[in-house]
mmCIF file of C-alpha atoms in Angstrom:
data_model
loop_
_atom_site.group_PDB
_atom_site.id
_atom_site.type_symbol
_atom_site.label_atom_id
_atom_site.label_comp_id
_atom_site.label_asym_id
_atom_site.label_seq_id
_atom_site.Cartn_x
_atom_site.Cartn_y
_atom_site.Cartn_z
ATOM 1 C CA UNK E 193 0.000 0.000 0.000
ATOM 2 C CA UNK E 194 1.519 3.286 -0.628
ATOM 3 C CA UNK E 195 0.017 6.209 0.953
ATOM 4 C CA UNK E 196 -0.205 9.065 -0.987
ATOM 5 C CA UNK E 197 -2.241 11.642 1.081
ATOM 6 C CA UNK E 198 -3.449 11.630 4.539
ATOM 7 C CA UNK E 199 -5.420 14.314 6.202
ATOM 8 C CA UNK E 200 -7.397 14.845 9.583
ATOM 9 C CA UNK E 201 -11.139 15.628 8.381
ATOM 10 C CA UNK E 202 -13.137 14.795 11.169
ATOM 11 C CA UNK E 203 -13.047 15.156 14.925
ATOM 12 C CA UNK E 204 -15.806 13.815 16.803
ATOM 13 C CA UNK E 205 -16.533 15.083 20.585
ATOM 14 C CA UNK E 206 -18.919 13.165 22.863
ATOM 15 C CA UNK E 207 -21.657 15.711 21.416
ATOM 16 C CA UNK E 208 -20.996 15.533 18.043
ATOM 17 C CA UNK E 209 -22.777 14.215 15.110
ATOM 18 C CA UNK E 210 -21.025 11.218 13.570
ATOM 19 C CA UNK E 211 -20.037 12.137 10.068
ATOM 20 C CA UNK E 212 -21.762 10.020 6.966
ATOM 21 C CA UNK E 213 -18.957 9.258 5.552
ATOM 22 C CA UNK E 214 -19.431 7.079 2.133
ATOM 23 C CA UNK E 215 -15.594 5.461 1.855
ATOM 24 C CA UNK E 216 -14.991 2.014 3.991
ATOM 25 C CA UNK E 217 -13.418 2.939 7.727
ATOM 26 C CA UNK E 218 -11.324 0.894 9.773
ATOM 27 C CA UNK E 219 -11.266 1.589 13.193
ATOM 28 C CA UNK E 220 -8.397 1.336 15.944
ATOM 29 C CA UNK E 221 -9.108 0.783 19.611
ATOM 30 C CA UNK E 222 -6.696 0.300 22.765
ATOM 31 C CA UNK E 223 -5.137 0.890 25.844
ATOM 32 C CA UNK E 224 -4.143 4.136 26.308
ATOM 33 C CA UNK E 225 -0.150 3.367 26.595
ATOM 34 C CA UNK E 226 -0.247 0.688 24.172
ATOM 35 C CA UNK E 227 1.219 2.712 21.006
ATOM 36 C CA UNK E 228 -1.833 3.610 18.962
ATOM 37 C CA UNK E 229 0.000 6.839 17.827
ATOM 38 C CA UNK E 230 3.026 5.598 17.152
ATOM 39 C CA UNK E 231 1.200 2.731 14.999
ATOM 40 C CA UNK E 232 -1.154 5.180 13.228
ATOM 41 C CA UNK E 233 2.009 7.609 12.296
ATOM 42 C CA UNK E 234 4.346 4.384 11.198
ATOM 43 C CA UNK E 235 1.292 3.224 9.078
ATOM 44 C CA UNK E 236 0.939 6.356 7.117
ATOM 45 C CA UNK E 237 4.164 7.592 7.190
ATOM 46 C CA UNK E 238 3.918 10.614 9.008
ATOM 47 C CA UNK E 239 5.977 11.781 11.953
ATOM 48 C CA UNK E 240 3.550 13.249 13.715
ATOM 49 C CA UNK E 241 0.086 13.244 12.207
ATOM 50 C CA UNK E 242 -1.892 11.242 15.331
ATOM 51 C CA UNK E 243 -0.257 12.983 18.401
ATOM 52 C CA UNK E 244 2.203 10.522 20.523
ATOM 53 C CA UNK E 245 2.141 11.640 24.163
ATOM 54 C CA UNK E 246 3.844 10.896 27.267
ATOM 55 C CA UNK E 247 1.328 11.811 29.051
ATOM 56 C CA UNK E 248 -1.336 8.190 28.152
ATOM 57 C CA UNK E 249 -4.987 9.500 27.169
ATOM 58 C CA UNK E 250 -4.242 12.239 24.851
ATOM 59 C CA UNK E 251 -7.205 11.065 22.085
ATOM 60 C CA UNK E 252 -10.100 11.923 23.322
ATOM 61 C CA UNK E 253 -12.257 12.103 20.492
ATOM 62 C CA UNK E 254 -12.927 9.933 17.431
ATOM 63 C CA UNK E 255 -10.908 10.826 14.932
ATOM 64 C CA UNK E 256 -11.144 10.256 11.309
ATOM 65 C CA UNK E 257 -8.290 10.284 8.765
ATOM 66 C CA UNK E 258 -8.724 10.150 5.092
ATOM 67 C CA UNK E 259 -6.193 7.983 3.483
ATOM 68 C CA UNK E 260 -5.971 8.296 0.159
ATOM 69 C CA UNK E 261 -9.331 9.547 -0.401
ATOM 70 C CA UNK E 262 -9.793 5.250 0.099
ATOM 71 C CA UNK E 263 -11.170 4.894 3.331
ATOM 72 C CA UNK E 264 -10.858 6.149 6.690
ATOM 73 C CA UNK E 265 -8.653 5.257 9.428
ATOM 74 C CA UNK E 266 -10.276 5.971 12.478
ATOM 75 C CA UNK E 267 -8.921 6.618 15.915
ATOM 76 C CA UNK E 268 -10.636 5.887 19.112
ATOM 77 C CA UNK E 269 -10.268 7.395 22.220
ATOM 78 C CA UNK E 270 -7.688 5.612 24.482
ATOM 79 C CA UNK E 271 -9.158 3.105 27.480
ATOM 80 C CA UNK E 272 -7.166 2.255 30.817
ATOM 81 C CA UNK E 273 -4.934 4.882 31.979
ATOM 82 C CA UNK E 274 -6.559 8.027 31.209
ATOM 83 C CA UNK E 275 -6.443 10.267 34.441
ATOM 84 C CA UNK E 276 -9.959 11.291 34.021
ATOM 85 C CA UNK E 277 -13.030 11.097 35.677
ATOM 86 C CA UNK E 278 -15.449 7.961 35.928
ATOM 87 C CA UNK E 279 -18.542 10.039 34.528
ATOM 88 C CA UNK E 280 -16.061 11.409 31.553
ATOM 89 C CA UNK E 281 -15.066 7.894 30.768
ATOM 90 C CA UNK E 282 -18.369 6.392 30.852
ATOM 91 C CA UNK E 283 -19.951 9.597 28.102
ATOM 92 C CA UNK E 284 -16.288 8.232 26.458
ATOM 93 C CA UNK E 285 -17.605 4.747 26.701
ATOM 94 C CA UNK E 286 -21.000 5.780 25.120
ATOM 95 C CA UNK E 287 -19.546 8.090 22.316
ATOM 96 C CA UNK E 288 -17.790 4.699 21.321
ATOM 97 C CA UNK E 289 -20.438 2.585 21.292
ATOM 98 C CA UNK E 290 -22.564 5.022 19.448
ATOM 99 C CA UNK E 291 -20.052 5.032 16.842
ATOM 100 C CA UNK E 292 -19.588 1.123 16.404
ATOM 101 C CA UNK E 293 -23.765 0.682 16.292
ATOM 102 C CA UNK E 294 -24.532 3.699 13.508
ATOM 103 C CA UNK E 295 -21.164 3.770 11.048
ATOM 104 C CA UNK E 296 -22.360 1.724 7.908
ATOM 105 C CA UNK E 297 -19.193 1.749 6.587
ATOM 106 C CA UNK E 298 -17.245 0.511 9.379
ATOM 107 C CA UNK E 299 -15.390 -2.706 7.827
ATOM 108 C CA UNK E 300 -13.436 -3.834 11.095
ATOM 109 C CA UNK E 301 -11.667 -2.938 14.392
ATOM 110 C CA UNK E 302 -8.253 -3.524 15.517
ATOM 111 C CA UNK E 303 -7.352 -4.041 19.180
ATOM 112 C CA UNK E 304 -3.955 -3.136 20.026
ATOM 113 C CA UNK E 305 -2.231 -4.959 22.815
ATOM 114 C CA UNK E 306 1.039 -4.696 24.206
ATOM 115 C CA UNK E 307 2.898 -7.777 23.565
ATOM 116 C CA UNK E 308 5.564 -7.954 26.186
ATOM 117 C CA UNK E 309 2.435 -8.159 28.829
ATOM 118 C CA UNK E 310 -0.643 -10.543 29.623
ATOM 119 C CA UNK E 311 -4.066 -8.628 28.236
ATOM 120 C CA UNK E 312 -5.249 -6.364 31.053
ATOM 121 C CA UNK E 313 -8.866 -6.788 32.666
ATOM 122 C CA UNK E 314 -9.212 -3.516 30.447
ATOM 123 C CA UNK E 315 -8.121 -5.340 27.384
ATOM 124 C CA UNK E 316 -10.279 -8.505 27.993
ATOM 125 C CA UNK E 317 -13.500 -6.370 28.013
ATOM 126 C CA UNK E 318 -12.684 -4.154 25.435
ATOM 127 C CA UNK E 319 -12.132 -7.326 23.243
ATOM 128 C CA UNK E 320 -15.794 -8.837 24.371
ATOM 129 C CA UNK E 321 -17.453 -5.345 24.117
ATOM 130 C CA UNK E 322 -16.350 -5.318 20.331
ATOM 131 C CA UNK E 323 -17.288 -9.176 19.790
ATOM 132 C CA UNK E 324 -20.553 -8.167 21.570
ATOM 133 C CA UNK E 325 -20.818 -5.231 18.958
ATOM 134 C CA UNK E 326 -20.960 -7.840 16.568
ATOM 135 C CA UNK E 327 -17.111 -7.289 15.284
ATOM 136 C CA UNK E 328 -14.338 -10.046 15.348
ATOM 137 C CA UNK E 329 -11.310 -7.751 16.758
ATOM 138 C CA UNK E 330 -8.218 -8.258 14.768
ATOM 139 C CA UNK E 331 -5.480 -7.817 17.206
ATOM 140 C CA UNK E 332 -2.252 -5.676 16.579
ATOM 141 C CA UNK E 333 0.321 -7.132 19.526
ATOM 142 C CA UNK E 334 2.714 -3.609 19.952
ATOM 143 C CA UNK E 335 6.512 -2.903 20.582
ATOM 144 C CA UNK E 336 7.878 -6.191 18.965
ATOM 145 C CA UNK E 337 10.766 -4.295 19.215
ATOM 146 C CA UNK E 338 11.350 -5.118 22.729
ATOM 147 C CA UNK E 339 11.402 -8.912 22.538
ATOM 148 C CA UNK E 340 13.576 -11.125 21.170
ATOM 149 C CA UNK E 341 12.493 -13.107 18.033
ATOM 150 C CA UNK E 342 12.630 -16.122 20.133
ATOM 151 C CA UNK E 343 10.090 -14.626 22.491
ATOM 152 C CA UNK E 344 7.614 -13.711 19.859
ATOM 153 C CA UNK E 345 6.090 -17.132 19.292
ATOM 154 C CA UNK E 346 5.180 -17.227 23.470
ATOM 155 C CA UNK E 347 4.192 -13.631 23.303
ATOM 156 C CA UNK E 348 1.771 -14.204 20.689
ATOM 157 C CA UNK E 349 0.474 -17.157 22.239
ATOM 158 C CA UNK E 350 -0.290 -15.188 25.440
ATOM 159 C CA UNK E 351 -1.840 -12.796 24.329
ATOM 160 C CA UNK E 352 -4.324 -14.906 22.437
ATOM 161 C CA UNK E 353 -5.210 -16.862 25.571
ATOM 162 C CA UNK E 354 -5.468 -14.021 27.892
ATOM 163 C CA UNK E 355 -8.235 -12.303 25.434
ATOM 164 C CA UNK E 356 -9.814 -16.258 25.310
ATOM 165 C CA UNK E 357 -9.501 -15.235 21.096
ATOM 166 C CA UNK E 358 -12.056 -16.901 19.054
ATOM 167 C CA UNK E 359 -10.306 -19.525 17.001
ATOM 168 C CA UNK E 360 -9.021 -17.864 13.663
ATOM 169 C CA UNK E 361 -8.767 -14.448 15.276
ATOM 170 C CA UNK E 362 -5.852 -12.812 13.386
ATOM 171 C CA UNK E 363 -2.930 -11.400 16.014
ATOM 172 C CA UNK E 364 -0.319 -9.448 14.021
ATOM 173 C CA UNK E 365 3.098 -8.159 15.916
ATOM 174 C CA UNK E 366 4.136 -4.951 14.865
ATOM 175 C CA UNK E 367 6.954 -2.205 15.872
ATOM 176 C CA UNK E 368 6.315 0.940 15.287
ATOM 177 C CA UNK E 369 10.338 1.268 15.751
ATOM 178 C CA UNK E 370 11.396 -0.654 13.405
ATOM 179 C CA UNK E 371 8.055 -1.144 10.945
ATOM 180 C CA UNK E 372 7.966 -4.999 11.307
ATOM 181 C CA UNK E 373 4.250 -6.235 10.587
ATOM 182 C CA UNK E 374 3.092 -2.758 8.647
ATOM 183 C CA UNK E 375 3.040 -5.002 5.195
ATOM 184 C CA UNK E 376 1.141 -7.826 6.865
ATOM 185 C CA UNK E 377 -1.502 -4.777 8.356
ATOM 186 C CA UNK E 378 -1.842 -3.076 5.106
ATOM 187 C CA UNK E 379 -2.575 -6.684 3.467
ATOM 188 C CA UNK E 380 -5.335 -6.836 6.002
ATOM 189 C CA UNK E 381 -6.589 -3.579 5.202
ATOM 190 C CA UNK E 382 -6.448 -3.704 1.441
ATOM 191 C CA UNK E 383 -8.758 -6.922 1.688
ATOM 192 C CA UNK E 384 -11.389 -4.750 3.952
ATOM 193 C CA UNK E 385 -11.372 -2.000 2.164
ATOM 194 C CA UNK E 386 -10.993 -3.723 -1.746
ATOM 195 C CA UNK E 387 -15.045 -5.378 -1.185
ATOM 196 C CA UNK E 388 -16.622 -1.757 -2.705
#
């Protein structure tokens, strides 16, 4: 896949409208520390285009990039870590939701969890909340970078088990260090998107 544009056209709030958008979207949840910038920027080649923070819980809004004037690559607000308040994360919780019943064009979510760890609680329901959504999560397992190869097999392996994956569920490694496992996402996501 090469990416020839990329631009930020819509920024959803927990009171705004959802945009009808007509192109295919792909969406991308996870914890907020788990890398989601740093995999949206290696992805379409931009240094800074979803903002990395040190500070976990930056997105906090739905945001929807135009790639290519293809489809939309859509960025969910972060879960977990966030220093915010219960009744802010719940109208968070909600805006989600909202957005994973109404979209028409949504084609799939990825889940993005950090390999080197067991899924969190967090992680666990996030994963059934999608499958209850009536999505099968395709799962992005982040900072490969910081295992051996030898550990990657084990890695993988745990992270399947802690989410208790369906059978068949697709678990990709990726660094956004060193790009490993952007070809085998983009494969994913030309198949999603190439049904129009």
């Amino acid at each position: 896949m090469i990416i020839r544009k990329v631009s930020l056209e819509t920024v959803c709030g927990i009171t705004s409208r959802l945009p009808e958008n007509t192109l295919p979207e792909i969406a991308f949840a996870g914890k907020s520390n788990v890398g989601k910038s740093s995999l949206i920027n290696g992805l379409m080649n931009r240094k800074s285009l979803a903002r990395t923070s040190a500070q976990p819980g930056k997105t906090q809004t739905i945001n929807f990039y135009n790639v290519n004037d293809a489809f939309y690559l859509v960025d969910l607000p972060g879960y977990g870590y966030a220093r915010v308040s219960e009744e802010v994360k719940a109208k968070w919780g909600k805006m989600v939701e909202r957005y994973l019943k109404q979209s028409r064009q949504l084609r799939a979510v990825f889940l993005l969890i950090d390999i080197r760890h067991e899924p969190s609680a967090n992680d666990r329901q996030m994963y059934d909340w999608i499958l209850s959504q009536g999505y099968h999560p395709i799962i992005i397992a982040t900072k490969l970078d910081k295992l051996n190869r030898s550990q990657v097999p084990a890695a993988v392996k745990r992270v399947r088990e802690g989410l208790k994956a369906e059978k068949g569920t697709v678990v990709l490694p990726f660094s956004a260090l060193t790009k490993q496992g952007r070809e085998e996402i983009y494969e994913v996501i030309e198949k999603l998107t190439a049904q129009e």
